[in-house]
mmCIF file of N, CA, C and O in Angstrom:
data_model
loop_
_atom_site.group_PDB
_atom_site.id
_atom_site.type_symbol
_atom_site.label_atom_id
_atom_site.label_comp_id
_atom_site.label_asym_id
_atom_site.label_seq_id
_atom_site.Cartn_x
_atom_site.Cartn_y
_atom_site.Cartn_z
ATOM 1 N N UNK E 270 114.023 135.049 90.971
ATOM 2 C CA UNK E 270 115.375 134.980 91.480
ATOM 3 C C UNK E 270 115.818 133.514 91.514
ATOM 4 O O UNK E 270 115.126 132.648 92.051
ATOM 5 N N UNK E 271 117.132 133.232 90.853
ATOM 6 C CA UNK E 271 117.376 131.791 91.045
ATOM 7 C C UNK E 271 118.218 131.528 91.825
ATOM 8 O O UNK E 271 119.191 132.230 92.100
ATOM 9 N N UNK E 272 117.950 130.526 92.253
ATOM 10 C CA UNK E 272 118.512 129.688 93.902
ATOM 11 C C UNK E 272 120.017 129.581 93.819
ATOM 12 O O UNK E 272 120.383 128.653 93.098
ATOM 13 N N UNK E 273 120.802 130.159 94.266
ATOM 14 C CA UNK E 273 122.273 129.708 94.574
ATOM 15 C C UNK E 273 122.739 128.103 95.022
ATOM 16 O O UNK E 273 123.296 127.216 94.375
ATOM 17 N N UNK E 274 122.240 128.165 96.443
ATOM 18 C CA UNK E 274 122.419 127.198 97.748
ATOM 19 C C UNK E 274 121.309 126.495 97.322
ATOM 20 O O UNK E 274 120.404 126.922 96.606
ATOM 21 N N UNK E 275 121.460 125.088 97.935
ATOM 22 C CA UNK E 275 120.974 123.898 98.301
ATOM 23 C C UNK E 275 120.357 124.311 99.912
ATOM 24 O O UNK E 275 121.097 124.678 100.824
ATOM 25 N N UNK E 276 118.884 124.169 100.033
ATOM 26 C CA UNK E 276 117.917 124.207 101.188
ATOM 27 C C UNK E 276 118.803 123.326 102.126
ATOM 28 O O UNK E 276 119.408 123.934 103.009
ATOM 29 N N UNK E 277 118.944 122.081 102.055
ATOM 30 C CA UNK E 277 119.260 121.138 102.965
ATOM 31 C C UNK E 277 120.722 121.242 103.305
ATOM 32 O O UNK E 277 121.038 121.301 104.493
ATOM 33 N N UNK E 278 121.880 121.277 102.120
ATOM 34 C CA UNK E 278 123.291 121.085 102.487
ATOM 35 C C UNK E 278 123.490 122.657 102.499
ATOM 36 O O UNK E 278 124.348 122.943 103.334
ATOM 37 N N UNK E 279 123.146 123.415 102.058
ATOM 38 C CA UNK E 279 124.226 124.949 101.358
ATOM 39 C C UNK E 279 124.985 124.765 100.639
ATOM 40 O O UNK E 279 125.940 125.529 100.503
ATOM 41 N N UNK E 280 124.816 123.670 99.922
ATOM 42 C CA UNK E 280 126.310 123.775 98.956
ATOM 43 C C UNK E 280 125.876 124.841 97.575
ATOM 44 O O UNK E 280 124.774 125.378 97.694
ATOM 45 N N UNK E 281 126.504 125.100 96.564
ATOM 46 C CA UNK E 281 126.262 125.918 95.727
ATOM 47 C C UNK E 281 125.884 125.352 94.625
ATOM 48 O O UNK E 281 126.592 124.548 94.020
ATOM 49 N N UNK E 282 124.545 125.772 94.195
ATOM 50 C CA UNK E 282 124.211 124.731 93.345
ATOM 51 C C UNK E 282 124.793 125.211 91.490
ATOM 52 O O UNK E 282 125.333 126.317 91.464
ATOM 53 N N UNK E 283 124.753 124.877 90.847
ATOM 54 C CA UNK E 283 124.686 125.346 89.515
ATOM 55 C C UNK E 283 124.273 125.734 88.911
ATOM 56 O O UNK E 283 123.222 125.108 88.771
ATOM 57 N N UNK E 284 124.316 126.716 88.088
ATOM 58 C CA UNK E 284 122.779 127.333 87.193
ATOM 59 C C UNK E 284 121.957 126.707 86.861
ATOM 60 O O UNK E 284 122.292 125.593 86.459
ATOM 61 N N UNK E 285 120.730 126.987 86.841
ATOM 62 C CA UNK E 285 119.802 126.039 86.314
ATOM 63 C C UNK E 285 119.548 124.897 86.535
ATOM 64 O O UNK E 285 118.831 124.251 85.771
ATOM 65 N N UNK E 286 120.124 124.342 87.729
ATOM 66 C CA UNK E 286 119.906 122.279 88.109
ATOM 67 C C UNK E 286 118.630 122.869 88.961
ATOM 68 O O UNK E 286 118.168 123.932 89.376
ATOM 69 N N UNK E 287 118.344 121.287 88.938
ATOM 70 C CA UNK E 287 116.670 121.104 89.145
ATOM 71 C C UNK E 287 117.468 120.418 90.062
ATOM 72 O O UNK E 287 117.489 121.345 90.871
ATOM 73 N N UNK E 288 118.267 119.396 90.700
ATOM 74 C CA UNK E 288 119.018 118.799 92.045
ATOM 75 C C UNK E 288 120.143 119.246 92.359
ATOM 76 O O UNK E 288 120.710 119.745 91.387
ATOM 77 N N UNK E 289 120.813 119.292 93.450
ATOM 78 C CA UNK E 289 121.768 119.573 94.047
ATOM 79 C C UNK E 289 122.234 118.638 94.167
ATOM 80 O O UNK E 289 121.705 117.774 94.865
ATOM 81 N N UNK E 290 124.010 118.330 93.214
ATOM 82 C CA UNK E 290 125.079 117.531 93.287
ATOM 83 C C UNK E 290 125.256 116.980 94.410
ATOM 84 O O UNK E 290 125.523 115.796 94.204
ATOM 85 N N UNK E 291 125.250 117.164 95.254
ATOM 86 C CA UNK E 291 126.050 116.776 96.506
ATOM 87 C C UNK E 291 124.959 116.141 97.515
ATOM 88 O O UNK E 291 125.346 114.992 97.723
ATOM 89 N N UNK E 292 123.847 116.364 98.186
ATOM 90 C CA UNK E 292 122.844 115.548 98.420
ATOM 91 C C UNK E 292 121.350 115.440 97.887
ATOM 92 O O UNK E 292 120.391 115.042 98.548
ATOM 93 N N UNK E 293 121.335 115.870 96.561
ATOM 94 C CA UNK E 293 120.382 115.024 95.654
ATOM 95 C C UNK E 293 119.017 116.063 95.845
ATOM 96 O O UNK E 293 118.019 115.812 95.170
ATOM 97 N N UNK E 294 119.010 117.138 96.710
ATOM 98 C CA UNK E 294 118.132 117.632 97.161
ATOM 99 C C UNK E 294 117.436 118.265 95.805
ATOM 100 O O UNK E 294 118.203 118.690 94.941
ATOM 101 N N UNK E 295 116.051 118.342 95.590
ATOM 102 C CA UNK E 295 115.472 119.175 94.533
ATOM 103 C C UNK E 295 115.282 120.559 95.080
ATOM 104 O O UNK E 295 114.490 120.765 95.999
ATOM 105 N N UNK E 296 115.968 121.472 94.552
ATOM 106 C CA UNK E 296 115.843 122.646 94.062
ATOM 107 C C UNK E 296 114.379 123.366 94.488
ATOM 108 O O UNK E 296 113.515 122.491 94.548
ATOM 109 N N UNK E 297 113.792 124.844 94.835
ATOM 110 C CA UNK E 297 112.835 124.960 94.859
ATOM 111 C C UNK E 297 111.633 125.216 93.274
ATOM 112 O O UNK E 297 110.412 125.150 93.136
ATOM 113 N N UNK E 298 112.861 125.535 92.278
ATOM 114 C CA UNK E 298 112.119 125.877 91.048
ATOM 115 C C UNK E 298 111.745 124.734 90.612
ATOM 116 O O UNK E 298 110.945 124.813 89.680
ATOM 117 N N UNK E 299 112.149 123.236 91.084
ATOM 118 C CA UNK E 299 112.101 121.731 90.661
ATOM 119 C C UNK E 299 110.861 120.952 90.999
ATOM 120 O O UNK E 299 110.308 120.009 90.433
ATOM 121 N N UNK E 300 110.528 121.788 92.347
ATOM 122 C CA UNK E 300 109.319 120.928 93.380
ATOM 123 C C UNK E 300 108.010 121.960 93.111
ATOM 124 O O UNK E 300 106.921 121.641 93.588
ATOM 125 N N UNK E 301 108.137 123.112 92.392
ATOM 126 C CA UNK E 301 107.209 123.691 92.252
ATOM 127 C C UNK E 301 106.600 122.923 90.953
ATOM 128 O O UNK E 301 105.454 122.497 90.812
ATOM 129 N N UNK E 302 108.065 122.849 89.736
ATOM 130 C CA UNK E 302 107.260 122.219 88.691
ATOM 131 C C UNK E 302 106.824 120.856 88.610
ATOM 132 O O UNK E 302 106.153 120.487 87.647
ATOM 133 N N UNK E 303 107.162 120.038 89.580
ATOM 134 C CA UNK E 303 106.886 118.641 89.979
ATOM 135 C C UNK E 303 104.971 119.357 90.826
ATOM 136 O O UNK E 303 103.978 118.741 90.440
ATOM 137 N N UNK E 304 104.844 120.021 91.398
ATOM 138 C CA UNK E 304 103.669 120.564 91.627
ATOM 139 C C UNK E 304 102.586 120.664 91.134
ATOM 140 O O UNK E 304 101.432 120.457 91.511
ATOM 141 N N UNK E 305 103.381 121.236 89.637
ATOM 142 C CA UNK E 305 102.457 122.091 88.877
ATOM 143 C C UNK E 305 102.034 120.602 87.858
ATOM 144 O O UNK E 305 100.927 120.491 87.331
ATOM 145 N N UNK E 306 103.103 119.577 87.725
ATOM 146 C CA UNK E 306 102.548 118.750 86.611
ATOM 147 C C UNK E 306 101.373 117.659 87.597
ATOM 148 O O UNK E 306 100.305 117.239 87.152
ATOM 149 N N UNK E 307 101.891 117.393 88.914
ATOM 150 C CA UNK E 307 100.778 116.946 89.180
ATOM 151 C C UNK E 307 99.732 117.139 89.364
ATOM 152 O O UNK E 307 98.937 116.201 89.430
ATOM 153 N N UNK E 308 99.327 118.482 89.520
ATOM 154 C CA UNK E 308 98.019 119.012 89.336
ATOM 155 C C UNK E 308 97.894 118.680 88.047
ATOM 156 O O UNK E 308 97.103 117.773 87.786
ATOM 157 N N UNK E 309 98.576 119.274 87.041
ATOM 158 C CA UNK E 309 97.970 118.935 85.317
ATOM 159 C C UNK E 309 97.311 117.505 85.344
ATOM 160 O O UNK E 309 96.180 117.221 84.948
ATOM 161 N N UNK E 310 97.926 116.956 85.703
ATOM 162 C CA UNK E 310 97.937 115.085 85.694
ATOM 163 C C UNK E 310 96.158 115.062 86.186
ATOM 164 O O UNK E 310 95.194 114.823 85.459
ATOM 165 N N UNK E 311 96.175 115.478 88.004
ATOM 166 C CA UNK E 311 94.794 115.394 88.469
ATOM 167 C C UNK E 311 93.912 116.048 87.622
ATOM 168 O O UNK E 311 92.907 115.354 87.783
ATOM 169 N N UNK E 312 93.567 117.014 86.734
ATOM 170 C CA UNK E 312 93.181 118.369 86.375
ATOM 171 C C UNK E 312 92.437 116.856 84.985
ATOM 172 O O UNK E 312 91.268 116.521 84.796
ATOM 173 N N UNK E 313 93.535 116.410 84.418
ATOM 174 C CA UNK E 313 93.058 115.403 83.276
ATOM 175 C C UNK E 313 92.181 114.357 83.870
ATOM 176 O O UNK E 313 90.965 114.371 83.679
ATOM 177 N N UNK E 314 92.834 113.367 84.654
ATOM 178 C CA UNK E 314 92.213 112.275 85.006
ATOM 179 C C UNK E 314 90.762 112.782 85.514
ATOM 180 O O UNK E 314 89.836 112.087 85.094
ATOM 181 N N UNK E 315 90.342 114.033 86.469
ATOM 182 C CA UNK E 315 88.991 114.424 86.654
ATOM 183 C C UNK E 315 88.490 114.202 85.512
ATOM 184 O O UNK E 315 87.609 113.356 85.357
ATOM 185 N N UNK E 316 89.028 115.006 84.429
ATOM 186 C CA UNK E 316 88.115 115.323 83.171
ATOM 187 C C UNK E 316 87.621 113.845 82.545
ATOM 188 O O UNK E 316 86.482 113.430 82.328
ATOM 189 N N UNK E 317 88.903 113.231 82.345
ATOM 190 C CA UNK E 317 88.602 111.579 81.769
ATOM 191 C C UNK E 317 87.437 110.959 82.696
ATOM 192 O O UNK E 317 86.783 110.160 82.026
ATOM 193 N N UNK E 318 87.017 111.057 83.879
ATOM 194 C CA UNK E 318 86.149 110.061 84.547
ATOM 195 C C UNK E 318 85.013 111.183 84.122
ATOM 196 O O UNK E 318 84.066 110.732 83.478
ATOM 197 N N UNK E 319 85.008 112.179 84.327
ATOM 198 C CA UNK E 319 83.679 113.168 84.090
ATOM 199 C C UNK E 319 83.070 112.757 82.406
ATOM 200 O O UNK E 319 81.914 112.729 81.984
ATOM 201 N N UNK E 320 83.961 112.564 81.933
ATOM 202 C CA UNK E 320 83.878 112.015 80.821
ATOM 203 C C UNK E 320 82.983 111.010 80.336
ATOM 204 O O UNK E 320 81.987 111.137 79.624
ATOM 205 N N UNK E 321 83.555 109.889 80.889
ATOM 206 C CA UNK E 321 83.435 108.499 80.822
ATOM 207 C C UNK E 321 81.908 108.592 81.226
ATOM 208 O O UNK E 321 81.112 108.044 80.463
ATOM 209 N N UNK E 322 81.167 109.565 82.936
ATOM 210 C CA UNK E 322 80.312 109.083 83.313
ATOM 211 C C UNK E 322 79.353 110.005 82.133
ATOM 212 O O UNK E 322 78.341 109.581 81.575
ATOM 213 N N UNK E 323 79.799 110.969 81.995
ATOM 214 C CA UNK E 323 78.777 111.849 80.825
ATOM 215 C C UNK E 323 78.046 110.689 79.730
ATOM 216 O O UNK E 323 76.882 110.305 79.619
ATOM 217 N N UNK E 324 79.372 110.321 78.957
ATOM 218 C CA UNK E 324 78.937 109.328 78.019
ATOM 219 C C UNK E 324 77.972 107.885 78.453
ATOM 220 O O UNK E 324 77.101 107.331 77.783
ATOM 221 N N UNK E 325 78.302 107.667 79.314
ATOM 222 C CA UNK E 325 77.391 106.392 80.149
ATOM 223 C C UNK E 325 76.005 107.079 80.642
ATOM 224 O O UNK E 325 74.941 106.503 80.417
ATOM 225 N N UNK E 326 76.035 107.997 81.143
ATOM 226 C CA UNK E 326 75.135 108.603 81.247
ATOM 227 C C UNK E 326 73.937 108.865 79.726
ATOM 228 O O UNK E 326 72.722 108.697 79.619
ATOM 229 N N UNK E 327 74.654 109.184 79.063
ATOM 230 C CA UNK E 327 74.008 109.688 77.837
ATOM 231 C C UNK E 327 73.614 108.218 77.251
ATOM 232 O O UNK E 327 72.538 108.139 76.658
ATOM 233 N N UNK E 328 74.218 107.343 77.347
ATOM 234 C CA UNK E 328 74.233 105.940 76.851
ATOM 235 C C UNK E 328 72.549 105.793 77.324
ATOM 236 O O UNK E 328 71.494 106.021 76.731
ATOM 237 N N UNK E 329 72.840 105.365 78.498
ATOM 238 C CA UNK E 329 71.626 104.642 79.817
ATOM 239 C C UNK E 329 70.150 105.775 79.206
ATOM 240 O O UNK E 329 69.015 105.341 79.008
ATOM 241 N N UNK E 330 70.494 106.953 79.047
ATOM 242 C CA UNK E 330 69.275 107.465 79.044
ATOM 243 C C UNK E 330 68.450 107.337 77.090
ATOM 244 O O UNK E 330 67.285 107.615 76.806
ATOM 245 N N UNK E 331 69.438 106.891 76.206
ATOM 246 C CA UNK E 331 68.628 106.446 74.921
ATOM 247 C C UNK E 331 68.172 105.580 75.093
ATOM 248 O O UNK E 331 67.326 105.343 74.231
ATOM 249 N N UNK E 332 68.311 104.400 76.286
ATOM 250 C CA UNK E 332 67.849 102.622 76.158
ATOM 251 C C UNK E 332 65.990 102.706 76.395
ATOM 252 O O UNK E 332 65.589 103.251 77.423
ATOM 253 N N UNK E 333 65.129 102.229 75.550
ATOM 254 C CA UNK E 333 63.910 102.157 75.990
ATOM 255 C C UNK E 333 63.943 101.669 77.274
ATOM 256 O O UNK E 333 62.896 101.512 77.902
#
């Protein structure tokens, strides 16, 4: 169901805006996907350090 009203003012928002004209407020379909990318974001950077220590790991254990 998409959001009419603005949470904070009630004003009426427009189809499909991710902010509300009138005090800037984000939308709830806006803060979910602001949600969802920062998890993606954390979800990578884990992987990159899990990464990094795998390979260092694997490094340290060929050295006589």
């Amino acid at each position: 169901m998409e959001q009419t009203n603005c949470d904070r003012c009630q004003a009426p928002l427009v189809p499909g805006a991710a902010y509300c004209e009138v005090c800037g407020e984000r939308t709830r379909k806006a803060r979910r996907l602001v949600r969802l990318a920062i998890r993606v974001e954390m979800l990578l950077l884990v992987l990159f350090v899990v990464l990094i220590f795998g390979f260092t790991w694997v490094f340290l254990q060929q050295k006589p």
